Amino acid sequence: MLFFRKYVLAVTGLFLCLFLLIHLCGNLILLLPQEYAHSLYNLYSHTLAENIFIKAVSFILYFAIALHTYMAIAITLKNSRSQGVEYALKDNREVSTWTSQNMGFLGFFILLFIVIHMANFWAKIKFGLGGSVYNDSNGYKDVYLLTTTLFRNPFYVIFYCVLMVPLGAHLNHGLSSAFKTLGVYRLSHIRIIDCSAKIFSFFITIGFVLIPIVIFIREVL
């Protein structure tokens, strides 16, 4: 049962990593000059919202987040009772780190971020909760205006950027651990995976931190 939970955790984790990469690439539109970013980002958001395939994938995404969270909690509780079972399968060459010992702690802050982030974006865009999202001149929901308005708030920018730190740490360890759980044990392969995990987590963290900072500087300063 424990191995099955770790396997599911690894598979859902890899899927969420793929989502983060795609999500970041789409959000990088926000860094374009305003005269291009405004209409292009709203068109991008509208296309995602109206695409049947994307709608189906979104339900898979919600399920993956819930399942990943459930499995992580179950494994963390199991580890605390057994005192010695790690987050993912490991060989005797792997050195335990603070991150590996506190994946549940990091995950809590990531989950907190997801809830607040979805309340500020997803809930408003989909259901109009907390305020209506107006349409732009092309008739699309002005998601660009919603985003830039939120990132004019220095407290939200700080909150957003600070919460990217546990996300990066979680990705760095989780990505390499996922492949080990799925059966990658050859030392040369592990070194490549560990290096790739560091690069990936750095790219995701810096990318998501850069967006609110650039918008804040451009909109406020």
mmCIF file of C-alpha atoms in Angstrom:
data_model
loop_
_atom_site.group_PDB
_atom_site.id
_atom_site.type_symbol
_atom_site.label_atom_id
_atom_site.label_comp_id
_atom_site.label_asym_id
_atom_site.label_seq_id
_atom_site.Cartn_x
_atom_site.Cartn_y
_atom_site.Cartn_z
ATOM 1 C CA MET A 1 0.000 0.000 0.000
ATOM 2 C CA LEU A 2 2.829 2.400 0.863
ATOM 3 C CA PHE A 3 4.568 1.775 -2.463
ATOM 4 C CA PHE A 4 1.284 2.297 -4.317
ATOM 5 C CA ARG A 5 0.786 5.641 -2.572
ATOM 6 C CA LYS A 6 4.328 6.706 -3.452
ATOM 7 C CA TYR A 7 3.786 5.619 -7.044
ATOM 8 C CA VAL A 8 0.578 7.658 -7.325
ATOM 9 C CA LEU A 9 2.321 10.596 -5.637
ATOM 10 C CA ALA A 10 5.139 10.393 -8.181
ATOM 11 C CA VAL A 11 2.862 10.166 -11.235
ATOM 12 C CA THR A 12 0.582 13.004 -10.126
ATOM 13 C CA GLY A 13 3.629 15.055 -9.164
ATOM 14 C CA LEU A 14 5.135 14.703 -12.647
ATOM 15 C CA PHE A 15 1.815 15.679 -14.206
ATOM 16 C CA LEU A 16 1.662 18.785 -12.020
ATOM 17 C CA CYS A 17 5.244 19.655 -13.001
ATOM 18 C CA LEU A 18 4.197 19.540 -16.650
ATOM 19 C CA PHE A 19 1.223 21.777 -15.881
ATOM 20 C CA LEU A 20 3.443 24.301 -14.094
ATOM 21 C CA LEU A 21 5.764 24.483 -17.081
ATOM 22 C CA ILE A 22 2.898 25.062 -19.530
ATOM 23 C CA HIS A 23 1.199 27.516 -17.165
ATOM 24 C CA LEU A 24 4.404 29.534 -16.776
ATOM 25 C CA CYS A 25 5.033 29.642 -20.525
ATOM 26 C CA GLY A 26 1.533 31.013 -21.060
ATOM 27 C CA ASN A 27 1.895 33.587 -18.295
ATOM 28 C CA LEU A 28 5.148 34.872 -19.780
ATOM 29 C CA ILE A 29 2.905 36.733 -22.234
ATOM 30 C CA LEU A 30 2.415 39.191 -19.369
ATOM 31 C CA LEU A 31 6.046 40.284 -19.734
ATOM 32 C CA LEU A 32 5.491 41.539 -23.269
ATOM 33 C CA PRO A 33 4.967 45.292 -23.830
ATOM 34 C CA GLN A 34 1.533 46.324 -22.576
ATOM 35 C CA GLU A 35 0.147 47.147 -26.008
ATOM 36 C CA TYR A 36 0.697 43.515 -27.031
ATOM 37 C CA ALA A 37 0.303 41.730 -23.704
ATOM 38 C CA HIS A 38 -3.188 43.048 -22.920
ATOM 39 C CA SER A 39 -5.058 41.716 -25.947
ATOM 40 C CA LEU A 40 -2.841 38.658 -26.437
ATOM 41 C CA TYR A 41 -3.185 37.469 -22.829
ATOM 42 C CA ASN A 42 -6.960 37.893 -22.885
ATOM 43 C CA LEU A 43 -7.131 35.957 -26.155
ATOM 44 C CA TYR A 44 -4.951 33.243 -24.624
ATOM 45 C CA SER A 45 -7.185 33.047 -21.522
ATOM 46 C CA HIS A 46 -10.346 32.992 -23.640
ATOM 47 C CA THR A 47 -8.959 30.204 -25.829
ATOM 48 C CA LEU A 48 -8.169 28.084 -22.769
ATOM 49 C CA ALA A 49 -11.609 28.705 -21.248
ATOM 50 C CA GLU A 50 -13.506 27.782 -24.426
ATOM 51 C CA ASN A 51 -11.430 24.809 -25.583
ATOM 52 C CA ILE A 52 -13.204 21.504 -24.834
ATOM 53 C CA PHE A 53 -9.921 19.597 -24.557
ATOM 54 C CA ILE A 54 -8.526 22.139 -22.087
ATOM 55 C CA LYS A 55 -11.733 21.932 -20.045
ATOM 56 C CA ALA A 56 -11.329 18.147 -19.802
ATOM 57 C CA VAL A 57 -7.673 18.501 -18.822
ATOM 58 C CA SER A 58 -8.635 21.039 -16.149
ATOM 59 C CA PHE A 59 -10.790 18.434 -14.382
ATOM 60 C CA ILE A 60 -7.846 16.026 -14.521
ATOM 61 C CA LEU A 61 -5.701 18.787 -13.035
ATOM 62 C CA TYR A 62 -8.082 19.376 -10.118
ATOM 63 C CA PHE A 63 -8.239 15.631 -9.487
ATOM 64 C CA ALA A 64 -4.425 15.350 -9.651
ATOM 65 C CA ILE A 65 -3.995 18.163 -7.106
ATOM 66 C CA ALA A 66 -6.499 16.561 -4.729
ATOM 67 C CA LEU A 67 -5.024 13.072 -5.162
ATOM 68 C CA HIS A 68 -1.440 14.327 -4.806
ATOM 69 C CA THR A 69 -2.392 16.174 -1.623
ATOM 70 C CA TYR A 70 -4.209 13.164 -0.165
ATOM 71 C CA MET A 71 -1.330 10.785 -0.910
ATOM 72 C CA ALA A 72 1.215 13.227 0.486
ATOM 73 C CA ILE A 73 -0.733 13.536 3.741
ATOM 74 C CA ALA A 74 -1.183 9.760 3.991
ATOM 75 C CA ILE A 75 2.530 9.139 3.427
ATOM 76 C CA THR A 76 3.544 11.883 5.866
ATOM 77 C CA LEU A 77 1.343 10.378 8.579
ATOM 78 C CA LYS A 78 2.711 6.919 7.819
ATOM 79 C CA ASN A 79 6.277 8.236 8.000
ATOM 80 C CA SER A 80 5.647 9.919 11.334
ATOM 81 C CA ARG A 81 4.365 6.639 12.757
ATOM 82 C CA SER A 82 7.096 4.448 11.294
ATOM 83 C CA GLN A 83 9.910 6.961 11.948
ATOM 84 C CA GLY A 84 12.225 6.234 9.078
ATOM 85 C CA VAL A 85 10.203 5.788 5.906
ATOM 86 C CA GLU A 86 11.199 8.516 3.452
ATOM 87 C CA TYR A 87 9.070 10.520 1.024
ATOM 88 C CA ALA A 88 10.215 8.402 -1.900
ATOM 89 C CA LEU A 89 12.200 5.220 -2.384
ATOM 90 C CA LYS A 90 15.913 5.838 -2.108
ATOM 91 C CA ASP A 91 19.141 3.910 -2.299
ATOM 92 C CA ASN A 92 22.029 4.061 0.149
ATOM 93 C CA ARG A 93 23.765 6.786 -1.871
ATOM 94 C CA GLU A 94 21.043 9.364 -1.233
ATOM 95 C CA VAL A 95 21.708 11.802 1.579
ATOM 96 C CA SER A 96 18.762 13.013 3.610
ATOM 97 C CA THR A 97 18.280 16.779 3.423
ATOM 98 C CA TRP A 98 16.104 19.290 5.222
ATOM 99 C CA THR A 99 13.878 19.498 2.144
ATOM 100 C CA SER A 100 13.427 15.721 1.930
ATOM 101 C CA GLN A 101 12.473 15.612 5.606
ATOM 102 C CA ASN A 102 9.992 18.487 5.332
ATOM 103 C CA MET A 103 8.161 17.903 2.057
ATOM 104 C CA GLY A 104 4.834 17.878 3.896
ATOM 105 C CA PHE A 105 5.668 21.199 5.562
ATOM 106 C CA LEU A 106 6.554 22.746 2.190
ATOM 107 C CA GLY A 107 3.455 21.211 0.638
ATOM 108 C CA PHE A 108 1.249 22.937 3.210
ATOM 109 C CA PHE A 109 2.449 26.374 2.079
ATOM 110 C CA ILE A 110 2.024 25.398 -1.560
ATOM 111 C CA LEU A 111 -1.549 24.293 -0.866
ATOM 112 C CA LEU A 112 -2.188 27.566 0.958
ATOM 113 C CA PHE A 113 -0.912 29.443 -2.071
ATOM 114 C CA ILE A 114 -3.104 27.422 -4.451
ATOM 115 C CA VAL A 115 -6.242 28.166 -2.417
ATOM 116 C CA ILE A 116 -5.575 31.914 -2.235
ATOM 117 C CA HIS A 117 -4.419 32.086 -5.854
ATOM 118 C CA MET A 118 -7.530 30.301 -7.127
ATOM 119 C CA ALA A 119 -9.750 32.534 -4.985
ATOM 120 C CA ASN A 120 -8.192 35.618 -6.567
ATOM 121 C CA PHE A 121 -8.236 34.364 -10.137
ATOM 122 C CA TRP A 122 -10.210 31.190 -10.881
ATOM 123 C CA ALA A 123 -13.189 31.972 -8.617
ATOM 124 C CA LYS A 124 -13.530 35.514 -9.976
ATOM 125 C CA ILE A 125 -13.119 34.532 -13.614
ATOM 126 C CA LYS A 126 -15.399 31.479 -13.481
ATOM 127 C CA PHE A 127 -18.051 32.571 -11.006
ATOM 128 C CA GLY A 128 -17.551 36.290 -10.401
ATOM 129 C CA LEU A 129 -16.909 35.681 -6.696
ATOM 130 C CA GLY A 130 -15.333 38.652 -4.989
ATOM 131 C CA GLY A 131 -15.962 40.949 -7.945
ATOM 132 C CA SER A 132 -16.938 40.793 -11.594
ATOM 133 C CA VAL A 133 -14.390 40.503 -14.389
ATOM 134 C CA TYR A 134 -15.253 42.948 -17.160
ATOM 135 C CA ASN A 135 -14.816 42.343 -20.871
ATOM 136 C CA ASP A 136 -12.174 44.033 -22.991
ATOM 137 C CA SER A 137 -12.766 45.761 -26.317
ATOM 138 C CA ASN A 138 -12.759 42.384 -28.108
ATOM 139 C CA GLY A 139 -15.474 40.934 -25.873
ATOM 140 C CA TYR A 140 -13.096 38.681 -23.927
ATOM 141 C CA LYS A 141 -12.921 38.640 -20.135
ATOM 142 C CA ASP A 142 -10.224 41.103 -19.168
ATOM 143 C CA VAL A 143 -8.018 38.664 -17.271
ATOM 144 C CA TYR A 144 -5.035 40.894 -18.012
ATOM 145 C CA LEU A 145 -6.623 43.778 -16.110
ATOM 146 C CA LEU A 146 -7.507 41.474 -13.211
ATOM 147 C CA THR A 147 -3.938 40.178 -13.051
ATOM 148 C CA THR A 148 -2.208 43.545 -13.291
ATOM 149 C CA THR A 149 -4.586 45.034 -10.715
ATOM 150 C CA LEU A 150 -3.721 42.295 -8.222
ATOM 151 C CA PHE A 151 -0.010 42.735 -8.845
ATOM 152 C CA ARG A 152 -0.237 46.442 -8.126
ATOM 153 C CA ASN A 153 -0.714 45.431 -4.499
ATOM 154 C CA PRO A 154 2.776 45.176 -2.940
ATOM 155 C CA PHE A 155 1.552 42.817 -0.213
ATOM 156 C CA TYR A 156 0.193 40.341 -2.754
ATOM 157 C CA VAL A 157 3.402 40.587 -4.782
ATOM 158 C CA ILE A 158 5.462 39.820 -1.671
ATOM 159 C CA PHE A 159 3.133 36.978 -0.688
ATOM 160 C CA TYR A 160 3.273 35.556 -4.226
ATOM 161 C CA CYS A 161 7.070 35.745 -4.463
ATOM 162 C CA VAL A 162 7.756 34.381 -0.979
ATOM 163 C CA LEU A 163 5.501 31.365 -1.579
ATOM 164 C CA MET A 164 7.509 30.517 -4.712
ATOM 165 C CA VAL A 165 10.448 29.578 -2.465
ATOM 166 C CA PRO A 166 8.792 26.493 -0.909
ATOM 167 C CA LEU A 167 7.436 25.631 -4.351
ATOM 168 C CA GLY A 168 10.959 25.622 -5.800
ATOM 169 C CA ALA A 169 12.321 23.536 -2.922
ATOM 170 C CA HIS A 170 9.405 21.101 -3.207
ATOM 171 C CA LEU A 171 9.926 20.743 -6.960
ATOM 172 C CA ASN A 172 13.667 20.248 -6.638
ATOM 173 C CA HIS A 173 13.377 17.273 -4.299
ATOM 174 C CA GLY A 174 10.013 15.982 -5.496
ATOM 175 C CA LEU A 175 10.957 15.772 -9.166
ATOM 176 C CA SER A 176 14.092 13.705 -8.564
ATOM 177 C CA SER A 177 12.327 11.550 -5.964
ATOM 178 C CA ALA A 178 9.484 10.838 -8.378
ATOM 179 C CA PHE A 179 11.815 9.237 -10.919
ATOM 180 C CA LYS A 180 13.510 7.183 -8.196
ATOM 181 C CA THR A 181 10.100 5.991 -7.025
ATOM 182 C CA LEU A 182 9.317 4.981 -10.610
ATOM 183 C CA GLY A 183 12.439 2.838 -10.755
ATOM 184 C CA VAL A 184 15.411 4.974 -11.825
ATOM 185 C CA TYR A 185 18.338 3.803 -9.692
ATOM 186 C CA ARG A 186 21.367 3.917 -11.987
ATOM 187 C CA LEU A 187 23.823 6.434 -10.524
ATOM 188 C CA SER A 188 24.554 8.171 -13.847
ATOM 189 C CA HIS A 189 20.846 8.593 -14.523
ATOM 190 C CA ILE A 190 20.193 9.850 -10.995
ATOM 191 C CA ARG A 191 22.869 12.524 -11.428
ATOM 192 C CA ILE A 192 21.243 13.718 -14.655
ATOM 193 C CA ILE A 193 17.789 13.734 -13.049
ATOM 194 C CA ASP A 194 19.021 15.611 -9.968
ATOM 195 C CA CYS A 195 20.697 18.235 -12.164
ATOM 196 C CA SER A 196 17.590 18.529 -14.352
ATOM 197 C CA ALA A 197 15.395 18.905 -11.237
ATOM 198 C CA LYS A 198 17.555 21.795 -10.021
ATOM 199 C CA ILE A 199 17.361 23.544 -13.406
ATOM 200 C CA PHE A 200 13.611 22.964 -13.698
ATOM 201 C CA SER A 201 12.824 24.178 -10.170
ATOM 202 C CA PHE A 202 15.044 27.240 -10.669
ATOM 203 C CA PHE A 203 13.345 28.108 -13.976
ATOM 204 C CA ILE A 204 9.841 27.694 -12.537
ATOM 205 C CA THR A 205 10.643 29.689 -9.383
ATOM 206 C CA ILE A 206 12.396 32.571 -11.134
ATOM 207 C CA GLY A 207 9.766 32.675 -13.869
ATOM 208 C CA PHE A 208 6.834 32.974 -11.494
ATOM 209 C CA VAL A 209 8.690 35.470 -9.284
ATOM 210 C CA LEU A 210 9.678 37.640 -12.235
ATOM 211 C CA ILE A 211 6.111 38.135 -13.516
ATOM 212 C CA PRO A 212 4.589 39.965 -10.477
ATOM 213 C CA ILE A 213 7.766 41.995 -9.923
ATOM 214 C CA VAL A 214 7.878 43.226 -13.517
ATOM 215 C CA ILE A 215 4.151 44.039 -13.499
ATOM 216 C CA PHE A 216 4.449 45.898 -10.187
ATOM 217 C CA ILE A 217 7.375 47.963 -11.434
ATOM 218 C CA ARG A 218 5.648 48.679 -14.736
ATOM 219 C CA GLU A 219 2.247 49.524 -13.234
ATOM 220 C CA VAL A 220 3.196 51.313 -10.022
ATOM 221 C CA LEU A 221 6.737 52.673 -10.113
#
